[in-house]
XYZ file of C-alpha atoms in Angstrom:
518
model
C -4.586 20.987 -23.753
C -2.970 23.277 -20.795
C -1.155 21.313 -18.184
C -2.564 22.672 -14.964
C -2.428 19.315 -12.218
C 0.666 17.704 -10.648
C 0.294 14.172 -9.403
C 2.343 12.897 -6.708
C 2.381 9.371 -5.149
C 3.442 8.275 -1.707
C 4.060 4.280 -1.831
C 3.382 3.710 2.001
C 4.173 0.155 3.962
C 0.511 -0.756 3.492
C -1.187 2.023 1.042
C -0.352 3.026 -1.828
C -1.594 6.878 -2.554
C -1.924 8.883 -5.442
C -3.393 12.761 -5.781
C -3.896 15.124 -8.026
C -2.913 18.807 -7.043
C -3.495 21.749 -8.991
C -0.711 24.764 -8.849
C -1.843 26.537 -5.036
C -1.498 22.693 -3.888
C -5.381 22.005 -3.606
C -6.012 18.464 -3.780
C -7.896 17.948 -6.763
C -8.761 13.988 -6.802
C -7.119 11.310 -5.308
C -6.659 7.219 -5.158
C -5.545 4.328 -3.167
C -4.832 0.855 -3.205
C -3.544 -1.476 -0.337
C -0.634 -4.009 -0.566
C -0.480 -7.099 1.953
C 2.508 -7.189 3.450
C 3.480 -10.988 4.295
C 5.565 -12.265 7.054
C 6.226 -16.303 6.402
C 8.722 -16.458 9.400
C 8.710 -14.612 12.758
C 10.267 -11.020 12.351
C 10.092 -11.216 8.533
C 8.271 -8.631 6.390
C 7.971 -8.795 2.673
C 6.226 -7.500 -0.493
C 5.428 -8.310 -3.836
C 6.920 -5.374 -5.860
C 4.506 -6.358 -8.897
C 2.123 -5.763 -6.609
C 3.227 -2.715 -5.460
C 3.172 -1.481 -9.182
C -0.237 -2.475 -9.801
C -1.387 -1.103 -6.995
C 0.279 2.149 -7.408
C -0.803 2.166 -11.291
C -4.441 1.667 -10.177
C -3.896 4.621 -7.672
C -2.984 6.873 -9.805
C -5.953 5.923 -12.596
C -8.572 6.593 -9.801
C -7.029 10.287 -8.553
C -6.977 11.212 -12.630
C -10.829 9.841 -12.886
C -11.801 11.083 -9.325
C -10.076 15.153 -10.576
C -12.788 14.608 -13.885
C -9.768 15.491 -15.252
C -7.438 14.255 -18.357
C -4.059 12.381 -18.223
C -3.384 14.855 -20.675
C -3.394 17.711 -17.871
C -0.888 16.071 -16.003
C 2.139 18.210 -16.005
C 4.815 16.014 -14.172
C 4.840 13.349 -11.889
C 6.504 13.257 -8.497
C 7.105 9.942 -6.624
C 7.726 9.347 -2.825
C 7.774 6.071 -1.033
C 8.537 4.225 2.129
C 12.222 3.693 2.789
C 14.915 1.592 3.129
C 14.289 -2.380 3.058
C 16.118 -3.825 -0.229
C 14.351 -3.228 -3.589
C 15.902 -5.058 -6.378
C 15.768 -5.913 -10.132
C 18.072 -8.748 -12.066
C 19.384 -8.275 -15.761
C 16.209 -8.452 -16.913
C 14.800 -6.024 -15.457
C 12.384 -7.815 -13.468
C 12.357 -7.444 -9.600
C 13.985 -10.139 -7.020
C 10.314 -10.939 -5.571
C 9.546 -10.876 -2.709
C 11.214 -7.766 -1.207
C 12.439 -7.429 2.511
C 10.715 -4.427 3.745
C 12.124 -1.638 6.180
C 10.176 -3.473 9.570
C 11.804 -7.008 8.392
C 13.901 -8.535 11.319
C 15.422 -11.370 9.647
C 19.321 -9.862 9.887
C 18.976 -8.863 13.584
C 21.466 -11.346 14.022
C 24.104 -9.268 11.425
C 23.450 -6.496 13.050
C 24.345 -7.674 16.608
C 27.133 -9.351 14.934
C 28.253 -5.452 13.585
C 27.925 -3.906 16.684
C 29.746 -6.684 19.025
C 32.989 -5.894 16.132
C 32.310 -1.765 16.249
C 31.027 -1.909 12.802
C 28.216 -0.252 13.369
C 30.129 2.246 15.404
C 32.697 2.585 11.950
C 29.875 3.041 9.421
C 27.917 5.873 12.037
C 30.905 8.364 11.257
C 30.801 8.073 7.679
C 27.137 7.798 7.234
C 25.430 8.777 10.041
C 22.779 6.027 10.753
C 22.545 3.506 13.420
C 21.643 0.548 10.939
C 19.252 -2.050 12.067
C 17.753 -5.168 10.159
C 15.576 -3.801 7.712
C 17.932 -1.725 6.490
C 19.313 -2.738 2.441
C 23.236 -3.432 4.314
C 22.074 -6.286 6.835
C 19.514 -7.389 4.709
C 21.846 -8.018 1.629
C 24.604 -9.232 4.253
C 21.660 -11.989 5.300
C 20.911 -12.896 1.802
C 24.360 -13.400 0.603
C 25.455 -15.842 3.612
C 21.926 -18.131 3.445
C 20.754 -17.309 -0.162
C 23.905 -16.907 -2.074
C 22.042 -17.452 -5.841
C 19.595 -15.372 -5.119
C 22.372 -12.834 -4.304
C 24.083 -13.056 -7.540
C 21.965 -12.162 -9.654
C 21.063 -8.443 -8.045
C 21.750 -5.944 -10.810
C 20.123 -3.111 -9.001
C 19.714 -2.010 -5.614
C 17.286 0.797 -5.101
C 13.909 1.952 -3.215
C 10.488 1.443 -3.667
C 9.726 4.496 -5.220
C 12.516 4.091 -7.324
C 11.074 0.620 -8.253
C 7.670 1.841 -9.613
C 9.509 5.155 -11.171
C 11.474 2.008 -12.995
C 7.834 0.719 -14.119
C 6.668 4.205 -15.490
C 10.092 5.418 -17.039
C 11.986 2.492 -17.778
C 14.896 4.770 -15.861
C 16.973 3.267 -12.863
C 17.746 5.928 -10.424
C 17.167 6.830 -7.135
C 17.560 10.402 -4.603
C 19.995 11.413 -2.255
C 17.007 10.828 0.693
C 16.673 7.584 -0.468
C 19.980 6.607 -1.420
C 21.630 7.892 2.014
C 21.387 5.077 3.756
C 23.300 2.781 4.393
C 25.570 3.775 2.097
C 26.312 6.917 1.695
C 28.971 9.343 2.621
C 26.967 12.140 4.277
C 29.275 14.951 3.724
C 30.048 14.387 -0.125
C 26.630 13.299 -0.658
C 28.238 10.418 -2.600
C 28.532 6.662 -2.353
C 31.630 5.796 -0.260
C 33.805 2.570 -1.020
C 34.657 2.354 2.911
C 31.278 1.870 4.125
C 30.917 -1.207 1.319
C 34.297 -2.513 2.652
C 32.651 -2.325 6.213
C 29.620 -4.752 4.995
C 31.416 -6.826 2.995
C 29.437 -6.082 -0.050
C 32.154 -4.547 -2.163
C 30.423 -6.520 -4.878
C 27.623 -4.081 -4.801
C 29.406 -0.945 -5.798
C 28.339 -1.150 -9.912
C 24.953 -2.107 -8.402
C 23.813 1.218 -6.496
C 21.735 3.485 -8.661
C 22.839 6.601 -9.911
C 21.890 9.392 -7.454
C 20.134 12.085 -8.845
C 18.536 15.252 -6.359
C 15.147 14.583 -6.209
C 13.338 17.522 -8.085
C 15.479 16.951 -11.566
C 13.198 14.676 -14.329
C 14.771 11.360 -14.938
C 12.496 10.303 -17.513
C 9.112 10.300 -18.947
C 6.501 8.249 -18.938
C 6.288 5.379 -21.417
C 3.623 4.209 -24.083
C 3.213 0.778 -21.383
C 3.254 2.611 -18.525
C 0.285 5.164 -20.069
C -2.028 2.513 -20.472
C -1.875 0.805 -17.047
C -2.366 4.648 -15.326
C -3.831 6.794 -17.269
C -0.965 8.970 -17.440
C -0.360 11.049 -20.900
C 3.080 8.918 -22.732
C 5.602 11.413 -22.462
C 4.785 13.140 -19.001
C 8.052 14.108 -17.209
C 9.152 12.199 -14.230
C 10.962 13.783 -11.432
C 13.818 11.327 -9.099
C 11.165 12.165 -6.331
C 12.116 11.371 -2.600
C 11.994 9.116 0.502
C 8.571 9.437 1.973
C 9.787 11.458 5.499
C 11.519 13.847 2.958
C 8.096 14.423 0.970
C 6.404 14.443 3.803
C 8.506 17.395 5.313
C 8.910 19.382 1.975
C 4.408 18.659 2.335
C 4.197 20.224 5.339
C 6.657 23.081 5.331
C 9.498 21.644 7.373
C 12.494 22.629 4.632
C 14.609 25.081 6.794
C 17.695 24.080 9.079
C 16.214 24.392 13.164
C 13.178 23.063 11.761
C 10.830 19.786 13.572
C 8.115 17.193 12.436
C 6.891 14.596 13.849
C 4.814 11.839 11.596
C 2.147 9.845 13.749
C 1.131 7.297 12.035
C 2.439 3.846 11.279
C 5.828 4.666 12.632
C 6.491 7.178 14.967
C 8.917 9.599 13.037
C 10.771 12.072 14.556
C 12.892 14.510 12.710
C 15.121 17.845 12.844
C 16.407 19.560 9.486
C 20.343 20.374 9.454
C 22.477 22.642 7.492
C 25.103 20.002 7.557
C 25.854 16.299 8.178
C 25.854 16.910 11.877
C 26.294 13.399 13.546
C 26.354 14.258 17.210
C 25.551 12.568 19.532
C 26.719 8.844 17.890
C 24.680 6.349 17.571
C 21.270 7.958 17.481
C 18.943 7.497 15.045
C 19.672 8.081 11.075
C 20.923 11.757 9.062
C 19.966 11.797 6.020
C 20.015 13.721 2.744
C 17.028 16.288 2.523
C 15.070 16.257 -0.597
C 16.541 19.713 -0.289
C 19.344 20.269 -1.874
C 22.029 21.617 0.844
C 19.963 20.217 3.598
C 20.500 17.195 5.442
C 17.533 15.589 8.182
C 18.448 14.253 11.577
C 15.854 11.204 12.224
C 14.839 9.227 14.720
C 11.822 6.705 13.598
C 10.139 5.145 16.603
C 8.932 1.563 14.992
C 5.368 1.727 15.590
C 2.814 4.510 16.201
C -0.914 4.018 15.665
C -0.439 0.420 15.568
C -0.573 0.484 19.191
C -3.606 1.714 19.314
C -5.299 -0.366 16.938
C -3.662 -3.273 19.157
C -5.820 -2.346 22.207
C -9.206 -1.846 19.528
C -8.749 -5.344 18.435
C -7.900 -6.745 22.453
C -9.535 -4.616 24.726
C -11.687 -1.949 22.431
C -14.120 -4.241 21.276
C -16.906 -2.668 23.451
C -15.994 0.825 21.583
C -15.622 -1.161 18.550
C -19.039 -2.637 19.050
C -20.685 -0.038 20.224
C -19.445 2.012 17.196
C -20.628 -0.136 14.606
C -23.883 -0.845 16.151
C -24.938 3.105 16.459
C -23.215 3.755 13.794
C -20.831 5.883 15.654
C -17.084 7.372 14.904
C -14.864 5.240 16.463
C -11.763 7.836 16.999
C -14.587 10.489 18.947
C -15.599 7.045 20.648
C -11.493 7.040 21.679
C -11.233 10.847 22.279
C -13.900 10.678 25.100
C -12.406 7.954 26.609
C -9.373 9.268 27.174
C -10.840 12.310 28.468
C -12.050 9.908 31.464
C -8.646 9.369 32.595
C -6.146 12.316 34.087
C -2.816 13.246 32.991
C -0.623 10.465 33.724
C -2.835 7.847 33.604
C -3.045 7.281 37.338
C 0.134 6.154 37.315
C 0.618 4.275 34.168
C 3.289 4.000 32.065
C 3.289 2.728 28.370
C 6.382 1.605 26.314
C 5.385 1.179 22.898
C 7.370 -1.254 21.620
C 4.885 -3.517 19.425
C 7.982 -4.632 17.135
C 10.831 -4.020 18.854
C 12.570 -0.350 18.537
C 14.961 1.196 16.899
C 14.864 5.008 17.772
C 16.062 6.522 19.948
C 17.543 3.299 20.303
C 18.052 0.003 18.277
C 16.845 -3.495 20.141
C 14.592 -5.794 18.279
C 13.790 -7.531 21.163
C 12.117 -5.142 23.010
C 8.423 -5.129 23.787
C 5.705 -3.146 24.933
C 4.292 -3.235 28.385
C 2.269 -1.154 30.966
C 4.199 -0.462 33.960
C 2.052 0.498 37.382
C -1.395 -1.286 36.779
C -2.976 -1.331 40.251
C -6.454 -2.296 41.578
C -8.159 0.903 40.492
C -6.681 0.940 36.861
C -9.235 1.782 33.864
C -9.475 0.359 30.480
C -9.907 4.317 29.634
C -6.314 4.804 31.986
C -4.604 1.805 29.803
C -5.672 3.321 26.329
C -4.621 7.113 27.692
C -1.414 5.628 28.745
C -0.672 4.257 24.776
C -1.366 8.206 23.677
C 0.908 9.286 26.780
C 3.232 6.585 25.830
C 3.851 7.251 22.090
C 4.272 11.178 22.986
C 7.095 10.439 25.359
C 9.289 8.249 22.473
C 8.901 11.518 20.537
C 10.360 13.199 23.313
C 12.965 10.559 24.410
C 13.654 10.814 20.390
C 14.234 14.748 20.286
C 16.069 14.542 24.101
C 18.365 11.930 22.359
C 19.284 14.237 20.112
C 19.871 17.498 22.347
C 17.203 18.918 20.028
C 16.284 22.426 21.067
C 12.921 23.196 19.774
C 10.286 25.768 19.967
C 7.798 24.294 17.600
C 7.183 21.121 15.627
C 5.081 20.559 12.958
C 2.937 17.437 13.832
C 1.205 15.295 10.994
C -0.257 11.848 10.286
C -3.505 9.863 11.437
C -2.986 10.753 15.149
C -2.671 14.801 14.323
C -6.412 14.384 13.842
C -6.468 13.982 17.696
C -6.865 17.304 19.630
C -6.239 15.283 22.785
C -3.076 13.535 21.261
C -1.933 16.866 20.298
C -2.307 18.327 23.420
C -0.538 15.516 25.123
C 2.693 15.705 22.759
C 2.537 19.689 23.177
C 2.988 19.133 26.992
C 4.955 15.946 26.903
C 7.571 17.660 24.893
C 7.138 21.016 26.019
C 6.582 23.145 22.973
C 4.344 23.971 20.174
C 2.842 21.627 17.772
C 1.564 23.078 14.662
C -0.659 21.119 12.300
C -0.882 22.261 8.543
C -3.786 22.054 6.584
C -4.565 18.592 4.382
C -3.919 15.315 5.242
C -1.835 14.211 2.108
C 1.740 15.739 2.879
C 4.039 12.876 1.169
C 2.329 13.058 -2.009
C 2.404 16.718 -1.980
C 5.581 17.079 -1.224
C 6.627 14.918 -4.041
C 3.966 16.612 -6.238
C 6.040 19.717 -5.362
C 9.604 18.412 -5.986
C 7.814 17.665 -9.282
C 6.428 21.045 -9.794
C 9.937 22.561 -9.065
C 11.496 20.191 -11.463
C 9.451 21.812 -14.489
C 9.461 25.579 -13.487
C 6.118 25.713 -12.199
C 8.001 26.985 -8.980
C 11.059 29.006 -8.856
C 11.694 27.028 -5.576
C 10.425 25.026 -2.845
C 10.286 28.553 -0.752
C 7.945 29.659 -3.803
C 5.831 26.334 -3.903
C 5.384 26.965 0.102
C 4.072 30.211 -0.087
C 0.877 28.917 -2.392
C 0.712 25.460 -0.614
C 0.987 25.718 2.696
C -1.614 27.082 5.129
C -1.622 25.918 8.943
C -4.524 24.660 10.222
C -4.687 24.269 14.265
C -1.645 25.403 16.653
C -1.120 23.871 20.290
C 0.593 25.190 23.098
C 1.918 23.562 25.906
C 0.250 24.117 29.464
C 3.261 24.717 31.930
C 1.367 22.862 34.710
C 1.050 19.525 32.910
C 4.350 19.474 31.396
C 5.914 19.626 34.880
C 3.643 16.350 35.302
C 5.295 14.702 32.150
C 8.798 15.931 33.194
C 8.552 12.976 36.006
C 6.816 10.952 33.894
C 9.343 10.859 31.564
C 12.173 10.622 33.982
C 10.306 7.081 34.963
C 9.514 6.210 31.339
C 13.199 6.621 30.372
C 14.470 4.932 33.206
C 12.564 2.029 32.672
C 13.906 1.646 29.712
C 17.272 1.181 30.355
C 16.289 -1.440 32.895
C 14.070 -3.427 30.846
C 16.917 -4.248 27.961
C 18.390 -6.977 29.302
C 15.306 -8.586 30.499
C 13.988 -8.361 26.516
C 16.678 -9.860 25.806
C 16.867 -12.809 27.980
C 12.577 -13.081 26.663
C 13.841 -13.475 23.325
C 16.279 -15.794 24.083
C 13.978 -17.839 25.943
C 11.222 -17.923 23.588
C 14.014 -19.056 20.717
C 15.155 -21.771 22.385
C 11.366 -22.857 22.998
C 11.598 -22.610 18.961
C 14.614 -25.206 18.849
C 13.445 -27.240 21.012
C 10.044 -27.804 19.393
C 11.953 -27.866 16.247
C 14.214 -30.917 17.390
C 11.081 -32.830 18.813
């Protein structure tokens, strides 16, 4: 039977998707299954990775039935998943359950420790990334101070993607993307002994997977693995990529000078290099491209639609109501409300800071807030200043950065919003660009895949059939003059509110102790 479809999978925080894409990168049938994320302890945020598996393996069995096609047609497989966090297996092969995820805060405390020695400040010139505590350094610095068995008896560190690519190939590897941070070495693309020396983890060196670029096929698909996805035994396997990697290869963004921005769960903010370019320190993370030769500066604003489904569930629930009783769209419920409010929100500002931050800068303590809530203030003004709010951290995220751009390409849930388009076109002053599709992880994966067998000469090539723009927003010179002051406030805010998070946090853990000690 002719192998016409390439799958790829994007292993998300919460959702796990699979699709099926034939050659000109039409979605053909796709799948999805959600994994709880559970947080036992404040700041904690952990996963089953057996339940990442199935959920992936069930994923990818609905796309194949949902395409009415055969597992047989299947010509490779590319994977893509959320990063960082610390995936591991034992000996055995079986993973060290439950897994600290990317958003998990339990090392804040090693990483304040880092920064008060200039660790952190070390590590950035080798590798390019201002670490914070969901990151696999802090997290495995955490574990082997207050779980020291547990510790001893990692045998592999790796991703998640690389975790379910273990479950359909039986092959431990992971990508550069994925394997860049924390550590490392930018420039040589390699792991570097220093920035284990740094950490104290030394003992992890023979524990890092073997890096392999993500487009080569590390294995194939096993006679297991077949029955739990409907997947043909024997399918090749591409290393496959960090899901901001896919995502960019997905929607075009491969060439040095180029932007996205990802709204959805996180804000993420990113620039693609021609080299490990660092400056300025200590902002954000570079990475490896899933392009070989290309390297991404990024700056991942912690949370991004979250906010908004924060004020649905505490001050929505007329919209939410109302929705559901006329059976109405929600989002166009949104959209018109924020049309009832101006530019700026009469006057309010929005930090959104749900979970703490960590780009453009790192501070797990910080919080969200409205600033300049007066008598006249709307609900409509509060939820126009979260959409206001989230498109000024992209901008304080590509200002960081002295990023000079004249378009981004803008993807994720909230590209679906012409108003939230608008707003970041004019908030940041240039062009946003939205491609056509919604699923640009897995296609970029798919892709990688597709490259990996031939089906492409290149990811140039694979572009050229795939990738068709869909919607293209300029910015109005009149209201970005009103978001230049509005961003001077926002940012200045900012640097005045740190110290006051801080002294919150501290308060509310000695509340902790003291209920603990009663």
């Amino acid at each position: 039977m002719t192998k016409k479809y390439l799958l790829g999978f994007d292993a998300g925080t919460s959702l796990v998707k699979a699709v099926v894409f034939d050659f000109a990168g039409t979605e053909i049938g796709s799948g999805s299954r959600k994994v709880a994320v559970d947080t036992p302890s404040p700041l904690w945020a952990q996963q089953s990775p057996d339940l990442v598996w199935l959920a992936t393996a069930h994923a990818i069995k609905q796309a194949i039935e949902q395409a009415s096609i055969s597992g047989n047609e299947i010509a490779v497989v590319g994977p893509s998943g959320q990063g960082d966090g610390a995936w591991m297996i034992d000996k055995t092969g079986a993973p060290l359950s439950p897994t600290p995820l990317w958003n998990d805060g339990r090392a804040s405390n090693v990483v304040s420790n880092w920064e008060g020695a200039g660790i952190l400040e070390q590590i950035y010139t080798i590798n390019g990334t201002q670490l914070w505590p969901g990151s696999a350094a802090p997290i495995l610095a955490w574990m082997k101070k207050h779980n020291p068995e547990r510790f001893s008896t990692v045998s592999t560190l790796f991703c998640s993607k690389d975790w379910i690519k273990y479950k359909l190939t039986g092959t431990v590897t992971t990508d550069e993307s994925d394997g860049s941070i924390p550590f490392l070495n930018l420039a040589a693309r390699s792991y570097d002994d220093r920035l284990l020396e740094l950490t104290g983890l030394q003992e992890m060196k023979p524990k890092l997977a073997k890096i392999v670029p993500s487009h080569e096929v590390v294995g194939e698909v096993t006679a297991q693995a077949a029955l739990e996805t409907g997947l043909c035994q024997g399918t090749p396997v591409v290393s496959g990529m960090v899901d901001v990697a896919a995502t960019a290869i997905g929607a075009g963004v491969i060439e040095a000078g180029q932007a996205l921005s990802i709204l959805g769960t996180t804000s993420m903010n990113m620039v693609v290099l021609d080299s490990a370019a660092t400056e300025p320190m200590g902002i954000g993370a570079t990475t490896c491209h899933g392009v070989s030769g290309k390297w991404m500066r990024i700056l991942g604003a912690m949370t991004g639609t979250p906010n908004l489904d924060w004020y649905i569930n505490a001050m929505g629930t007329s919209l939410k109501k109302k929705a559901e009783a006329q059976n109405l769209d929600l989002f166009l419920l949104l959209e018109e409300a924020v049309d009832q409010s101006p530019i700026g929100s009469q006057g309010v500002i929005f930090h959104p800071f749900l979970l703490g931050e960590r780009a453009p800068f790192v501070n797990s303590s910080a919080r969200a807030g409205f600033f300049g809530i007066h008598a006249n203030t709307t609900e409509n003004d509060l939820l126009r200043a979260i959409y206001e709010g989230i498109a000024l951290s992209s901008r304080d995220c590509y200002e960081k950065v002295g990023a000079d751009l004249n378009e981004i390409t803008l993807v994720g849930g909230g590209s679906r919003s012409r108003i939230w388009c608008q707003t970041l076109a004019d908030a940041v002053g240039c062009k946003m660009q939205v491609p056509s599709g919604t699923q640009f992880g897995a296609l970029g994966a798919a892709i990688a895949g597709g490259v990996g067998i031939g089906v492409y000469d290149d990811y140039n090539s694979a572009l050229e059939q795939c990738l068709k723009i869909e919607q293209v927003y300029e910015p109005s010179s009149k209201n970005s003059r009103k978001y230049d002051d509005l961003y001077r406030l926002y940012a200045d805010l900012i640097s005045r509110m740190e110290h006051y998070w801080d002294d919150n946090q501290r308060m509310l853990d000695s509340w902790k102790d003291q209920e603990h000690e009663s």
